[in-house]
Amino acid sequence: MTEALRTPASQQAVQERLPPELLPPGEGFVGILKRDLLLAFRHRGELANPLIFFIMVTALIPIAVGPQKALLSQLAPGMIWVMALLGTLLSSDSLFQSDYADGTLEQLIISPQPLWLLVLAKISAHWLVTGLPITLAAPILGLMLALPEAGYATLVLGLAMGTATFSLFGAIGAALTVALRKGGVLLSLIVMPLYFPVLIFGSAAVQRVVDGGSAGAPLALLGAVFAFALLLSPFATAASLRAGING
Amino acid sequence: MWRWFHRLGSPRWFYQTSGRWLPWLAVLTLALLVIGTLWGLAFAPEDARQGNSFRIIYIHVPVSFLALAGYYVMAVAGAVNLIWRIKLADMVMTAAAPLGAALTFLALFTGAIWGKPTWGTYWVWDARITSMLVLLFLYLGVVVLRNSFSGRDTAGKACAILALVGTVNIPIIYKSVDWWFTLHQPATIKLSGAPSMHPDMFKPLLVMILAYYCFYALVLILNTRTEILHRERRTAWVNDLAVSELAVTELTSNEQ
């Protein structure tokens, strides 16, 4: 638990509250969300990791393929999407790791609040500290990779939904591998096939707009995948956590 | 009906019953394989455009069928384990995962061999090939996940969840890859819309598909039996089995 909750004032606040089984389910969601955001904010170095990775690796591309503007603008939509995927994947590994190490995860599992809702709170916090910064930084990278002007709005909109879907699917993999010592590589193998549709629709949306078409269809499909992941992932993640921890 | 259901869940019952069926299944598989292979490789007419190289279809198509069907066998077995806690289902799932991965790899491999003389290249980023590659990743994920857990029940549940998540995602992945392919249509020969086959070529293919289904069942049962013996090695009936096997071998060696 964080330091803030150990202070007498907050202890008092906890005592005045209802017992946890009588709290409305939303309380748990908000509580976990606040706690995870606070924790992320206290570890600002870790917070910046996916973003730095995203920017660094994207900056390597012109070095490797050459600085020709025509070539770069052709590669830009796909490259930015691949790097966003890798940046999110890199951080998915730690989604449940520290909670597992200090026993918080077991407390979450036995708490009377629905586990899928608490898991959704953790995923939301994860997206807010990794997916959102990547989404906001993407236009700058688009500029550096000479992405044609028409593509920016679509890129940001698509990445907002796409990185959220990455976080949702990544959570399933993170939950399955949380109890394993070397979960990192396994996690990528597990979730990579699930990332395929997002990558296809996301980069296709940008490509279409750049080519002068309309991004409506791929963006709608991306939204559909996101909605589907939102429905599936909290339950699958909760089930995976129960299966992985109890055994 | 429920008694039958309970009996089916008993590894011992499965081991004994499958042992009785196994020789018949093996004979049937071998016969179908020999007939299909000879018919397909020696007697089926040569293809007008591809010549003899088309004959790899008699391995490629059955293997691809089973690579796909095997995923559903694995996922259904995982679901049965997850819902009814039937251990035998988990053993079947353990047996099905590497088998399916091997078949998927074979499908990709034979496809590449066939692609070289037909399209002039081993690998094309075609919708179906890409989907098979994704399927291989899905299989490998289950195999590796199973091996990285030390607790068997935990591994079973985790793999079942992963297989089910993969199952609901397969249509989405397949559709998205299909769409991606039409978007990035490269200048290669399209796989779909192949000319319908001549009956003389099609009949041996049917035999081969049937043969490979039998082969799959045979290997799955053999793998499951091994898994049963391994997991139940501390039980009395497996010990009795080992003792009687030992006695038989001693008896035959004494006779010599």
mmCIF file of C-alpha atoms in Angstrom, chain A residues 169 172 176-177 179-180 186 189-190 193-194 196-197 200-201 204 208 217-218 221 225 228 232 236 239-240 243-247, chain B residues 130 133-134 137-138 140-141 144-145 148-150 154 157-159 161-162 165-166 168-169 172-173 175-177 179-180 183-184:
data_model
loop_
_atom_site.group_PDB
_atom_site.id
_atom_site.type_symbol
_atom_site.label_atom_id
_atom_site.label_comp_id
_atom_site.label_asym_id
_atom_site.label_seq_id
_atom_site.Cartn_x
_atom_site.Cartn_y
_atom_site.Cartn_z
ATOM 1 C CA PHE A 169 -5.363 -7.829 -24.547
ATOM 2 C CA ILE A 172 -4.855 -11.242 -20.383
ATOM 3 C CA LEU A 176 -1.567 -15.652 -17.401
ATOM 4 C CA THR A 177 2.161 -15.167 -16.922
ATOM 5 C CA ALA A 179 3.275 -16.163 -11.483
ATOM 6 C CA LEU A 180 6.064 -17.188 -13.873
ATOM 7 C CA LEU A 186 6.065 -15.668 -23.265
ATOM 8 C CA LEU A 189 4.127 -14.762 -27.874
ATOM 9 C CA ILE A 190 0.703 -15.058 -26.245
ATOM 10 C CA PRO A 193 -1.689 -12.920 -32.473
ATOM 11 C CA LEU A 194 -4.417 -10.939 -30.695
ATOM 12 C CA PHE A 196 -2.909 -8.526 -35.499
ATOM 13 C CA PRO A 197 -6.384 -7.089 -36.237
ATOM 14 C CA ILE A 200 -4.090 -4.075 -39.589
ATOM 15 C CA PHE A 201 -7.069 -1.754 -39.100
ATOM 16 C CA ALA A 204 -4.789 0.852 -42.821
ATOM 17 C CA ARG A 208 -6.219 5.291 -46.551
ATOM 18 C CA ALA A 217 -14.452 1.754 -42.429
ATOM 19 C CA PRO A 218 -11.123 0.778 -40.810
ATOM 20 C CA LEU A 221 -13.672 -1.857 -37.409
ATOM 21 C CA VAL A 225 -12.321 -4.662 -31.985
ATOM 22 C CA PHE A 228 -15.027 -6.507 -28.184
ATOM 23 C CA LEU A 232 -13.849 -9.928 -23.217
ATOM 24 C CA ALA A 236 -10.694 -13.338 -19.167
ATOM 25 C CA ALA A 239 -10.310 -15.754 -14.672
ATOM 26 C CA SER A 240 -6.606 -15.972 -15.575
ATOM 27 C CA ALA A 243 -6.278 -19.683 -12.217
ATOM 28 C CA GLY A 244 -2.694 -18.451 -12.022
ATOM 29 C CA ILE A 245 -2.599 -17.516 -8.356
ATOM 30 C CA ASN A 246 -4.524 -20.319 -6.666
ATOM 31 C CA GLY A 247 -2.458 -23.131 -8.135
ATOM 32 C CA THR B 130 -0.693 -15.314 -42.864
ATOM 33 C CA LEU B 133 1.200 -18.289 -39.355
ATOM 34 C CA VAL B 134 -1.002 -16.649 -36.712
ATOM 35 C CA PHE B 137 1.758 -18.573 -32.938
ATOM 36 C CA LEU B 138 -1.468 -19.375 -31.085
ATOM 37 C CA LEU B 140 3.089 -22.192 -29.698
ATOM 38 C CA GLY B 141 1.724 -19.853 -27.034
ATOM 39 C CA VAL B 144 5.115 -22.765 -24.128
ATOM 40 C CA LEU B 145 2.641 -21.608 -21.477
ATOM 41 C CA SER B 148 6.448 -22.873 -18.042
ATOM 42 C CA PHE B 149 4.090 -23.713 -15.176
ATOM 43 C CA SER B 150 5.218 -26.122 -12.503
ATOM 44 C CA THR B 154 -2.690 -24.156 -12.830
ATOM 45 C CA LYS B 157 -6.559 -23.780 -16.415
ATOM 46 C CA ALA B 158 -4.256 -21.092 -17.807
ATOM 47 C CA CYS B 159 -3.872 -22.924 -21.129
ATOM 48 C CA ILE B 161 -8.302 -19.796 -20.894
ATOM 49 C CA LEU B 162 -5.679 -18.906 -23.485
ATOM 50 C CA VAL B 165 -9.478 -16.465 -25.901
ATOM 51 C CA GLY B 166 -7.727 -17.590 -29.072
ATOM 52 C CA VAL B 168 -13.124 -16.332 -30.031
ATOM 53 C CA ASN B 169 -10.408 -14.275 -31.709
ATOM 54 C CA ILE B 172 -11.680 -11.728 -36.112
ATOM 55 C CA ILE B 173 -8.035 -12.395 -36.926
ATOM 56 C CA LYS B 175 -11.336 -11.608 -41.308
ATOM 57 C CA SER B 176 -8.847 -8.838 -40.578
ATOM 58 C CA VAL B 177 -6.046 -10.650 -42.393
ATOM 59 C CA TRP B 179 -9.248 -7.601 -45.453
ATOM 60 C CA TRP B 180 -5.613 -6.600 -45.103
ATOM 61 C CA LEU B 183 -6.119 -3.829 -49.277
ATOM 62 C CA HIS B 184 -2.466 -4.583 -50.043
#
